[in-house]
Short mmCIF file of C-alpha atoms in Angstrom, two decimals:
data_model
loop_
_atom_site.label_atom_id
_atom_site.label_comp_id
_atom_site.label_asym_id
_atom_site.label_seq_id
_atom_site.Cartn_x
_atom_site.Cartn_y
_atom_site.Cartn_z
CA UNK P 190 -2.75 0.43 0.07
CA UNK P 191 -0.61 -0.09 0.95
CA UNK P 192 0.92 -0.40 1.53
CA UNK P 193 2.10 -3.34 1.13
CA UNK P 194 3.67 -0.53 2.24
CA UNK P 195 7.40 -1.18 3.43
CA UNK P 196 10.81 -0.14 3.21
CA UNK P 197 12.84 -3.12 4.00
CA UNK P 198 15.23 -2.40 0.56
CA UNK P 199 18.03 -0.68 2.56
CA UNK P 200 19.59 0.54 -0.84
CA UNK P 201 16.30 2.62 -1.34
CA UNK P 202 17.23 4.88 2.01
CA UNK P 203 15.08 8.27 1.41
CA UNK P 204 17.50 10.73 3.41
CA UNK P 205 20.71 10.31 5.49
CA UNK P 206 19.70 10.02 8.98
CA UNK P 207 21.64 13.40 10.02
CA UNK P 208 19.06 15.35 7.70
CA UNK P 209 16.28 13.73 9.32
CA UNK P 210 17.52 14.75 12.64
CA UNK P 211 18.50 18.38 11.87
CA UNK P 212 14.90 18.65 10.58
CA UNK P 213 13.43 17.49 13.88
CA UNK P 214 16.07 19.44 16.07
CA UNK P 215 15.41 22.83 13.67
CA UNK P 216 11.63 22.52 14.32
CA UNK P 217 11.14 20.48 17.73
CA UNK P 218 14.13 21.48 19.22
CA UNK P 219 15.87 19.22 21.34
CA UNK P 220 14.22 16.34 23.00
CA UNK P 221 15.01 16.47 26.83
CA UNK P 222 16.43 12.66 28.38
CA UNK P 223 13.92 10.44 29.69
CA UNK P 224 12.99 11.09 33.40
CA UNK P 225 11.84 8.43 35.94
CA UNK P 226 8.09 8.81 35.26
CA UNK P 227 8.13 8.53 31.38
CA UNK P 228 5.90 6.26 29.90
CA UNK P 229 7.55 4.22 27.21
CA UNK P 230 4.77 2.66 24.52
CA UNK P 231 6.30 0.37 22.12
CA UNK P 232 5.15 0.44 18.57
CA UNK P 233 4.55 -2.38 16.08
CA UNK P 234 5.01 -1.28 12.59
CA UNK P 235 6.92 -2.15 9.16
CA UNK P 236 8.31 1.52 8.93
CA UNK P 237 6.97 2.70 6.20
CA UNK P 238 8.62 5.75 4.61
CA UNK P 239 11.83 4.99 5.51
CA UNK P 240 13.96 4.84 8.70
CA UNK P 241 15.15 8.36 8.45
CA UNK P 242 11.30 9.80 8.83
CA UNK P 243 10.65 7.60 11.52
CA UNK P 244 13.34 8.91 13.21
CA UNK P 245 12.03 12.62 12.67
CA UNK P 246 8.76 11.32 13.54
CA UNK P 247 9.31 9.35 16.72
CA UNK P 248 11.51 13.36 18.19
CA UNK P 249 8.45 15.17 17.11
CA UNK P 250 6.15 13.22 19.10
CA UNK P 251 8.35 12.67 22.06
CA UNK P 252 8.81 17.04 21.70
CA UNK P 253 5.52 17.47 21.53
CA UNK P 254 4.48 14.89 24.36
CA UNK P 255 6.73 15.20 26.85
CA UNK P 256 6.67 12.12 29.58
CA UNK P 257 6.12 9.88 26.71
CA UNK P 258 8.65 7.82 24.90
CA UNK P 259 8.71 5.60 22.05
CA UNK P 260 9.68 2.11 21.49
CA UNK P 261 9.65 0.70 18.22
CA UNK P 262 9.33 -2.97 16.93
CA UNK P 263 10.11 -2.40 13.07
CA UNK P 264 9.81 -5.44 10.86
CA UNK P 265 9.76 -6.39 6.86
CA UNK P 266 5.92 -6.03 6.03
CA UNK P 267 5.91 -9.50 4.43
CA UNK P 268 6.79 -10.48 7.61
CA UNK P 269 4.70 -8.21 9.50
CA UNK P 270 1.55 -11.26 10.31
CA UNK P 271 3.92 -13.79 11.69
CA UNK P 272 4.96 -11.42 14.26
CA UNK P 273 1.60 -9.68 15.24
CA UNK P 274 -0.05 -13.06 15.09
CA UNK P 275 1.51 -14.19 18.32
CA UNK P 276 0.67 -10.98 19.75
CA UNK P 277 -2.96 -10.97 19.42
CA UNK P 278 -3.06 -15.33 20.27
CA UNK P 279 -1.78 -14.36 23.76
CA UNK P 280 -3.37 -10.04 24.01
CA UNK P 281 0.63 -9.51 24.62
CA UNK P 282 3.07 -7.08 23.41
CA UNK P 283 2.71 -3.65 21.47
CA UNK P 284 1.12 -0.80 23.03
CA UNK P 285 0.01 0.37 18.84
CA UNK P 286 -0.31 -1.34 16.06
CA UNK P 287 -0.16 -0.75 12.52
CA UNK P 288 -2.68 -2.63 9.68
CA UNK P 289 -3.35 -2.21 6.43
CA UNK P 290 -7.07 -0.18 6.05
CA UNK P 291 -9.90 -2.45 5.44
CA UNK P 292 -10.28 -6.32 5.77
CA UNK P 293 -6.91 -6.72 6.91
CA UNK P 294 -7.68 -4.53 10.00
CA UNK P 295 -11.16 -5.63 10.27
CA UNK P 296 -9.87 -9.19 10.39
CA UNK P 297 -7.86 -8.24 13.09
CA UNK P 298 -10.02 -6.05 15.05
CA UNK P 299 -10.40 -8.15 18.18
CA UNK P 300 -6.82 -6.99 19.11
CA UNK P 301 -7.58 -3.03 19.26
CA UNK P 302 -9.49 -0.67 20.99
CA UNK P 303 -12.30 1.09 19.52
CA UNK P 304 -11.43 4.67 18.60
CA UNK P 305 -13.65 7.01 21.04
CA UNK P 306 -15.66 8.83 18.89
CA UNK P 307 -15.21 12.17 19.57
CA UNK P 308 -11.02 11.78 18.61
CA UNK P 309 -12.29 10.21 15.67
CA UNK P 310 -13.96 13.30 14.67
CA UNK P 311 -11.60 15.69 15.74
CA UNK P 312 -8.95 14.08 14.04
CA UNK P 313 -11.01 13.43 10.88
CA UNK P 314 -12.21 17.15 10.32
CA UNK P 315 -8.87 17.59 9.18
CA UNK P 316 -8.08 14.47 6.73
CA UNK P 317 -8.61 14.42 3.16
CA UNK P 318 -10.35 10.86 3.93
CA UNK P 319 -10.65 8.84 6.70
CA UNK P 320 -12.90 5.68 7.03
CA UNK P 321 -10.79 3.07 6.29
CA UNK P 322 -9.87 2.69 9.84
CA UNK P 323 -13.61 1.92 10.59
CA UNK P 324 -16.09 -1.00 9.81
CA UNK P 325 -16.92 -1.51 6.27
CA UNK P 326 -15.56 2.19 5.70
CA UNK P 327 -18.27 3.46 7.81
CA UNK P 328 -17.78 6.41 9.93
CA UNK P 329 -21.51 5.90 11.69
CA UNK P 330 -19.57 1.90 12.74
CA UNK P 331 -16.76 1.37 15.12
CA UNK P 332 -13.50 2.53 13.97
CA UNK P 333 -9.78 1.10 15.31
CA UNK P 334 -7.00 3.48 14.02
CA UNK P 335 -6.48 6.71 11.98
CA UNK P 336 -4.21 6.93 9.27
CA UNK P 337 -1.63 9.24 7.77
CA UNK P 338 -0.87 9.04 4.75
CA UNK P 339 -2.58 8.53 1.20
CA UNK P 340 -2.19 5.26 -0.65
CA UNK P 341 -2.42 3.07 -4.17
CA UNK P 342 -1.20 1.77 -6.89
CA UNK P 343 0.31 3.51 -10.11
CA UNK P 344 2.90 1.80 -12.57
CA UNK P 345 6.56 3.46 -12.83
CA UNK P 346 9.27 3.48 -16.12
CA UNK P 347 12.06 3.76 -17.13
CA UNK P 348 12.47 6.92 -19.52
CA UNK P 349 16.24 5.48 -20.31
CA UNK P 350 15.34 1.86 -20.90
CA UNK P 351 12.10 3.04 -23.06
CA UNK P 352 14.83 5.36 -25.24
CA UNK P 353 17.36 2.38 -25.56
CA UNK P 354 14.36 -0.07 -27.08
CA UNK P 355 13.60 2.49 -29.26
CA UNK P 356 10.20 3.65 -27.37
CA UNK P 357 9.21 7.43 -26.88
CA UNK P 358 9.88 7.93 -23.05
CA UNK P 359 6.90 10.95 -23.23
CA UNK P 360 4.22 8.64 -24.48
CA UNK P 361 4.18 5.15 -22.63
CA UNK P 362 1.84 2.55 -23.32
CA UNK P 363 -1.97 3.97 -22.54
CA UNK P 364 -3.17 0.59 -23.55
CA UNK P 365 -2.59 -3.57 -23.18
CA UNK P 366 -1.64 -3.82 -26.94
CA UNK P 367 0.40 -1.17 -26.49
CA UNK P 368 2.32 -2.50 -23.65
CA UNK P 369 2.24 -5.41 -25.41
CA UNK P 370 4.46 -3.86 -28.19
CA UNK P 371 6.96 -1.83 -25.75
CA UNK P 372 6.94 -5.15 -24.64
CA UNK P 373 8.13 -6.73 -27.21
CA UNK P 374 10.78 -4.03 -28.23
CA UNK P 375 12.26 -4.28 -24.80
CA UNK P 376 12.76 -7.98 -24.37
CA UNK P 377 14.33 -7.33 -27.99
CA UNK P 378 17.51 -5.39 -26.06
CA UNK P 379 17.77 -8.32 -23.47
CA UNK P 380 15.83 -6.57 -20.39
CA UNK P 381 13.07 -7.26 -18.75
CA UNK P 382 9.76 -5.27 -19.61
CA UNK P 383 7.71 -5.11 -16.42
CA UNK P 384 9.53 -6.64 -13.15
CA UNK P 385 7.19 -8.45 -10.94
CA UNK P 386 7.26 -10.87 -7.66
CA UNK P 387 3.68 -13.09 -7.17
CA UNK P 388 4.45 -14.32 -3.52
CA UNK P 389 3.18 -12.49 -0.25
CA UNK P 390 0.17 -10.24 -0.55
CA UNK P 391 1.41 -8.01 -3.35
CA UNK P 392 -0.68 -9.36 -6.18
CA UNK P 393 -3.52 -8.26 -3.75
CA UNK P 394 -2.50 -4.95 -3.21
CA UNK P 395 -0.60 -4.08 -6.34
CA UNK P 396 -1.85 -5.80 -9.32
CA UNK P 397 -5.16 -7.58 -8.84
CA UNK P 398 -6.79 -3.79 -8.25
CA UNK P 399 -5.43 -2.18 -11.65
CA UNK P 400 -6.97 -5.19 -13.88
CA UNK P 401 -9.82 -5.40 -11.56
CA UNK P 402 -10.91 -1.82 -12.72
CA UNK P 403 -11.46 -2.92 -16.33
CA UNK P 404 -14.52 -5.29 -15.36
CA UNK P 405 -15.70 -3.68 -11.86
CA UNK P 406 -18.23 -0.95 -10.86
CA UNK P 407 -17.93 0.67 -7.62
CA UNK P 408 -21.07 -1.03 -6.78
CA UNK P 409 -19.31 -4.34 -7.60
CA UNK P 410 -16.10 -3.48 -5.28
CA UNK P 411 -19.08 -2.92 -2.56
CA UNK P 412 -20.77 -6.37 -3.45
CA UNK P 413 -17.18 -7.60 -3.13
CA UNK P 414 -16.45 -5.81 0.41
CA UNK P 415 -19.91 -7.49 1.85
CA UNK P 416 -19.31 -10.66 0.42
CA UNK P 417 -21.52 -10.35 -2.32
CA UNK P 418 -19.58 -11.40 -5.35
CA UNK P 419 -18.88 -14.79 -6.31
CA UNK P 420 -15.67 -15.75 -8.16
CA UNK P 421 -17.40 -17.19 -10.54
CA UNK P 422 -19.03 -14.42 -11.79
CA UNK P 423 -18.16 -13.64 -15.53
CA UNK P 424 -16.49 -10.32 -14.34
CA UNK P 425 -14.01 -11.39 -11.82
CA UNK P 426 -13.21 -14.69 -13.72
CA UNK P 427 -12.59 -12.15 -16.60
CA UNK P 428 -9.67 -10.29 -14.03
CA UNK P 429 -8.45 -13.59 -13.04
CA UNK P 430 -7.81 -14.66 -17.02
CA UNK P 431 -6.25 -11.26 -17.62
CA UNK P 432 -3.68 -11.50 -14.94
CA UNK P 433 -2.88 -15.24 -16.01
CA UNK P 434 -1.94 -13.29 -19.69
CA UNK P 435 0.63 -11.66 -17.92
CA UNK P 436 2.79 -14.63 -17.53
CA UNK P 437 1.83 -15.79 -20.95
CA UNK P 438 2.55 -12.71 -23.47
CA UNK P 439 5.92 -12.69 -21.89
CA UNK P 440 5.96 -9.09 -19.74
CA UNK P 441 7.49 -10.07 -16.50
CA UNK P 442 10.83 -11.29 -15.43
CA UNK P 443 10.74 -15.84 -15.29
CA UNK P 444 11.32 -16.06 -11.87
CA UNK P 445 8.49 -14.02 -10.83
CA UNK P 446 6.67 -16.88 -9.86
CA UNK P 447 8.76 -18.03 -6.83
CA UNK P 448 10.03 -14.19 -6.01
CA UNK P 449 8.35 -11.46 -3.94
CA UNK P 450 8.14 -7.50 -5.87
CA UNK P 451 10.06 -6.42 -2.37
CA UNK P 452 12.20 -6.14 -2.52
CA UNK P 453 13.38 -8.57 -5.39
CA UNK P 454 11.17 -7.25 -8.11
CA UNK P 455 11.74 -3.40 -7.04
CA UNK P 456 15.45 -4.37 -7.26
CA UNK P 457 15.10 -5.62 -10.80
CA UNK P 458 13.75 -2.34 -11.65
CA UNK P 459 15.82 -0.02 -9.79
CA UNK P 460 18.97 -1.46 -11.19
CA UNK P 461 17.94 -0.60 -14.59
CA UNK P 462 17.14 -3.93 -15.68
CA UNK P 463 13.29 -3.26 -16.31
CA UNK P 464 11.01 -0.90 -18.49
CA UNK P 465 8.16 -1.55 -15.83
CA UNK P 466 7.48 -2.22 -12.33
CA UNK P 467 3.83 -1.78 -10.71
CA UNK P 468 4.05 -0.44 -7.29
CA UNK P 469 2.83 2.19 -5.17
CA UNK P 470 2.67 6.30 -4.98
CA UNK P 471 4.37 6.27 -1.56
CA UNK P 472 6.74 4.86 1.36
CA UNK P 473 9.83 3.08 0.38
CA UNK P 474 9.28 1.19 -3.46
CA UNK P 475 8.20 4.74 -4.68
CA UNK P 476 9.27 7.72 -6.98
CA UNK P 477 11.29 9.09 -4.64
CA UNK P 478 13.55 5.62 -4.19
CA UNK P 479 13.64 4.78 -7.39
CA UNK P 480 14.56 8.33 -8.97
CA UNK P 481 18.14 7.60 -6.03
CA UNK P 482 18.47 4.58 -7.70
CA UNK P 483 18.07 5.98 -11.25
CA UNK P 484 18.13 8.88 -11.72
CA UNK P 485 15.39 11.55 -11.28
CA UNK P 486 15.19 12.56 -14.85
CA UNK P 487 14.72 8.56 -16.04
CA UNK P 488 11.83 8.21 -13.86
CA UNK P 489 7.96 8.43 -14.82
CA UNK P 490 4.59 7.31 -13.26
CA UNK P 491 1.73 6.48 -15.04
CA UNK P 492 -1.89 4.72 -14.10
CA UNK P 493 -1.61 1.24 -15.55
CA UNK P 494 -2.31 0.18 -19.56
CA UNK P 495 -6.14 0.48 -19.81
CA UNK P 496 -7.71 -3.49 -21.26
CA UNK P 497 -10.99 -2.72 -21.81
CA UNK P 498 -11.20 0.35 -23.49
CA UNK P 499 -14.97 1.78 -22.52
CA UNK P 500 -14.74 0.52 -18.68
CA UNK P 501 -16.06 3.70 -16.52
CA UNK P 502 -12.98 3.07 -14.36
CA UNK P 503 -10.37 1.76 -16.60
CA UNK P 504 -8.90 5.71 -16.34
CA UNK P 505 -9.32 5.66 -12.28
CA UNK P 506 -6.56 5.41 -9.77
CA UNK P 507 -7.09 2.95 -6.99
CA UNK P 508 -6.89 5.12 -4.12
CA UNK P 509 -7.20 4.09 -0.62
CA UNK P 510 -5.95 5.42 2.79
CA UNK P 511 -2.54 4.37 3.85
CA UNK P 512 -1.63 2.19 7.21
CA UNK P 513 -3.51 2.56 10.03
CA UNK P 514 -2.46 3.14 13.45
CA UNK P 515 -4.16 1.73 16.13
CA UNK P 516 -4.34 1.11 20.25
CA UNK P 517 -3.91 -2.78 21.19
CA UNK P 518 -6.82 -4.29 23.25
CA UNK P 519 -4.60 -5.28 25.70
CA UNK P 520 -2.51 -2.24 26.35
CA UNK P 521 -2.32 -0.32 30.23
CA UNK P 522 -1.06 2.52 28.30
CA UNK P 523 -3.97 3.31 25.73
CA UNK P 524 -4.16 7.17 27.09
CA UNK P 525 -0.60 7.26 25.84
CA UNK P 526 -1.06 5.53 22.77
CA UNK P 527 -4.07 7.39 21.53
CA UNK P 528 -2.46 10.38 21.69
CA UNK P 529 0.32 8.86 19.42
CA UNK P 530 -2.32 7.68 16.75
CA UNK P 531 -4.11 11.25 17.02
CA UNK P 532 -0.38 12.49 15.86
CA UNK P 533 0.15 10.03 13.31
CA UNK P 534 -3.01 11.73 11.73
CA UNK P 535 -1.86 15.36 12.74
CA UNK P 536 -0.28 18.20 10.89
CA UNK P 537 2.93 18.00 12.39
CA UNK P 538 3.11 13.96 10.85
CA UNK P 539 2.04 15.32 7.55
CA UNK P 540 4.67 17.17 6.94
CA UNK P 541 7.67 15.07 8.01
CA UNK P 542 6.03 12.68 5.50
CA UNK P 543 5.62 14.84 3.21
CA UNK P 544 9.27 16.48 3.21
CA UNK P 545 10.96 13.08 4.24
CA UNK P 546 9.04 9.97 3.68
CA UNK P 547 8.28 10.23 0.38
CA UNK P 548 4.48 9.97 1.25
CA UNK P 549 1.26 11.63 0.33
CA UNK P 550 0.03 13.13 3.38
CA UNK P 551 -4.12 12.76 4.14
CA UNK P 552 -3.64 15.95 5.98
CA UNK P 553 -5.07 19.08 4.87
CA UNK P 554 -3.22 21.40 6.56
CA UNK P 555 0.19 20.37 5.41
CA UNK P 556 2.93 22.64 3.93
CA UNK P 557 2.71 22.54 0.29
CA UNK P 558 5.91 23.70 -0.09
CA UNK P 559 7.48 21.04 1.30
CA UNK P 560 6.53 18.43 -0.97
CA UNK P 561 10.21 17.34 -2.94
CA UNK P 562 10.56 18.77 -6.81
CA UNK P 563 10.04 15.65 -9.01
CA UNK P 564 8.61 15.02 -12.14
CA UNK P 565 7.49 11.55 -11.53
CA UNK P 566 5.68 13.29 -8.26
CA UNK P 567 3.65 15.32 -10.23
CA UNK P 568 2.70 12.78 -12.68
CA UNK P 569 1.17 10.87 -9.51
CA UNK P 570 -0.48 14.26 -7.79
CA UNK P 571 -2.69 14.22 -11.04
CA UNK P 572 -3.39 10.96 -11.56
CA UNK P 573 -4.79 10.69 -8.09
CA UNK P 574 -7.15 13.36 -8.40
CA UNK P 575 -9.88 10.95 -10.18
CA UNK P 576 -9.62 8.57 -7.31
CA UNK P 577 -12.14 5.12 -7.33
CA UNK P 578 -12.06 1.72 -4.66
CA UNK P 579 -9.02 0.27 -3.68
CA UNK P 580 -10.29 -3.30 -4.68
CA UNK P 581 -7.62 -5.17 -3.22
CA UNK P 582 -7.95 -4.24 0.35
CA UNK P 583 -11.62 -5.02 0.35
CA UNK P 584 -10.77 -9.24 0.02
CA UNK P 585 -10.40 -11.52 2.75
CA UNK P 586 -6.95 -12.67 3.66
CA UNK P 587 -7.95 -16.14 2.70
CA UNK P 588 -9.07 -14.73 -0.77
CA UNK P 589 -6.29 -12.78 -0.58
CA UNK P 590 -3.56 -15.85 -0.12
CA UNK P 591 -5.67 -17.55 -2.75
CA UNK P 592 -4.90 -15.29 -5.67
CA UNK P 593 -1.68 -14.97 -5.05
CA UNK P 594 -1.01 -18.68 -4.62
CA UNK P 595 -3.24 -19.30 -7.61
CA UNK P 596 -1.66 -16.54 -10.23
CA UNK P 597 1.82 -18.70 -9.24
CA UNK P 598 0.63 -22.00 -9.59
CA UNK P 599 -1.21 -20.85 -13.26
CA UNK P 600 1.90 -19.11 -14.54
CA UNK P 601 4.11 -21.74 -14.04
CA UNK P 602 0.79 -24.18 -15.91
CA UNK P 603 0.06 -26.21 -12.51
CA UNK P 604 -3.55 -24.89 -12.52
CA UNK P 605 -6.06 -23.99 -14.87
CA UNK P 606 -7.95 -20.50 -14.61
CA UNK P 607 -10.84 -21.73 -14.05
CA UNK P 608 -9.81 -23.99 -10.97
CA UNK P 609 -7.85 -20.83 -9.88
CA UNK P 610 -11.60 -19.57 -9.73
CA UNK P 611 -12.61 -22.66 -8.04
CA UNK P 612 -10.25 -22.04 -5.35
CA UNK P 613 -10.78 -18.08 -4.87
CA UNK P 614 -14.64 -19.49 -4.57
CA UNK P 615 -13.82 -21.49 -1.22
CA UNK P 616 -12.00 -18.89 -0.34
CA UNK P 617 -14.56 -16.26 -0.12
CA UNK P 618 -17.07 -19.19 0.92
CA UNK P 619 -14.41 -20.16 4.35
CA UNK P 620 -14.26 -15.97 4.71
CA UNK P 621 -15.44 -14.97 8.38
CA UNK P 622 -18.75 -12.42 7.51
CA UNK P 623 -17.36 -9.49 5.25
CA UNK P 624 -19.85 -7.00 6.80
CA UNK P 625 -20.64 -8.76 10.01
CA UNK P 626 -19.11 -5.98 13.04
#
């Protein structure tokens, strides 16, 4: 979930760089200069938690693998497929790779290695979960990368904003008519209620998942994973009219249309300008950024307004395992590179993230104490204890490029819903096999 999962807002930093080193140099100690018969990897990724953890995270490894350095290719994760694309057209480049869990690496699996098994297990025995690195979430199928860090979607506020339209900060809206009224009360003191971008993948990752839950079963998200669920079935054309009422009731900011949430609709909010924004529990658009940018004590997380009050898992959080890390196909240095992608997993990782990226770490081992004092942080560590499917990762990327084409092209009343369904339709029908390894 990811992420979706970038930091490319440079006035969301998470830590000055000089804390981020102390904290490597206090436990790694220093990192002696390259010799002669290093072996450099270079690493693909969109940074996420920040610049300062990856900076903590690239002198851990390096400490604790010495004759192995680390090259990294960082770049904006909306702009993250243009640049691997040409990678994996001519089996050229990175050494590791990151991808978001599920289709999105399955799509892509050509371009890594599989996993050997036995690191797969070794690593696994001591993650909180683990399969979305392998086929159809499958630990019995082939798996390409391990991830590090725990993943999904949760809405934030503003306690201030809330206070100023006359809202009680302690009791945001549990339900759609509820929002609907904050709503209302906010747009009354000339702000935007909930700040939102429709372009890139975010509507896949971020929205589509937390409406989705009000008509799905798990057994649907499966049928949807395998290819199993049309779009025009009553249920997901009910999630597609619910996210066109977004637009219409008025919630979101009137540019959302043509503007992507990062980091233009995460700026809206984190300049105090918004009531709302739907994001993620971790890496750079999270509690931790936007409590800099606002304060701690005006910050809160909650699960998104539930619109169907009796769905089984209207009350669930969409949980789903962070980025992956991976081993190109094409690499001559894969020894190397496994051994970074069994650290990215490790304990060591897990707490960097957890004291300095602002992440969730999938790592049971990790240092409780280390996780940062914040109210909004707590407010996500229990809502992701009553975890469900991350719906959003199981669709296609052209299903995926369909909804969020077609939730811009409704809200601005250049398609109808039910030719938005039309399209997501030959979009799952031109999908490569869901299931097919």
């Amino acid at each position: 979930m990811n992420s979706i999962w970038n930091n490319s807002v440079s006035t969301m930093s998470l830590r000055a760089g000089c804390v981020a080193a102390a904290f490597a140099a206090a436990v790694f100690g220093a990192v002696a200069p390259a010799s002669a018969e290093d072996v450099t990897i270079k690493v693909l990724n969109w940074q996420p938690g920040g610049p300062d953890y990856w900076t903590a995270l690239v002198k851990a490894f390096e400490a604790e693998n010495p004759g192995i350095k680390v090259e990294l290719e960082t770049v904006p994760f909306d702009r993250y497929p243009e640049v691997q694309g040409p990678y994996i057209a001519t089996k050229s480049g990175p050494d590791v790779m990151q991808n978001n869990s599920g289709l999105e690496l399955y799509d892509r699996r050509s371009a890594y290695m599989q996993l050997p098994a036995d690191l797969v297990t070794s690593a696994g025995t001591d993650l909180i979960t683990y399969s979305g690195g392998c086929l159809n979430f499958d630990l019995n199928q082939a798996c390409y990368g391990l991830p590090f860090g725990y993943q999904g979607n949760v809405m934030y506020y503003n306690k201030a904003v809330l206070k100023e339209a006359g809202l009680d900060p302690a009791s945001p809206p549990k339900t759609w008519d509820e929002m609907d009224a904050a709503c209302k009360a906010v747009s009354a003191i000339g702000k935007t209620c909930l700040a939102h971008g429709m372009t890139g993948v975010f509507p896949t990752y971020w929205n589509f998942p937390e409406v989705a839950r009000n008509y799905l079963t798990e057994d649907d998200m499966r049928a949807v994973l395998a290819g199993d669920m049309p779009w025009t079935d009553p249920k997901m054309k009910s999630i597609l009219e619910a996210m066109a009422s977004i637009g219409k009731r008025g919630w979101i900011n009137s540019n959302s249309p043509s503007i992507s949430m990062l980091p233009d609709g995460a700026d809206i909010f984190s300049s105090g300008n918004a009531a709302f924004a739907s994001t993620i529990i971790a890496d750079a658009v999270n509690w931790q950024a936007f409590g800099a940018a606002l304060g701690d004590e005006n910050v809160g997380a909650m699960r998104w307004p539930v619109l169907v009050a009796d769905a089984p898992l209207a009350d669930r959080f969409s949980g789903v395992e962070s980025a992956v890390f991976g081993v190109a196909s094409w690499s001559d240095k894969q020894d190397a590179g496994l051994k970074f992608v069994k650290f990215i997993a490790g304990k060591t990782n897990g707490d960097l993230l957890t004291s300095l990226g602002g992440g969730i770490p999938l790592n049971k081992n990790v240092d409780q104490s280390l996780f940062p004092k914040s109210a909004a942080l707590e407010q996500i560590r229990e809502i992701i204890k009553s975890p469900t499917l991350h719906v959003g990762v199981l669709l296609s990327g052209q299903e995926a490029d369909a909804l969020a084409r077609g939730w811009q092209e409704v809200t601005l009343d250049r398609m109808t819903v039910d030719e938005w369904v039309a399209r997501m339709q030959v979009a799952l029908e031109e999908s490569p096999g869901k299931s097919d390894e």
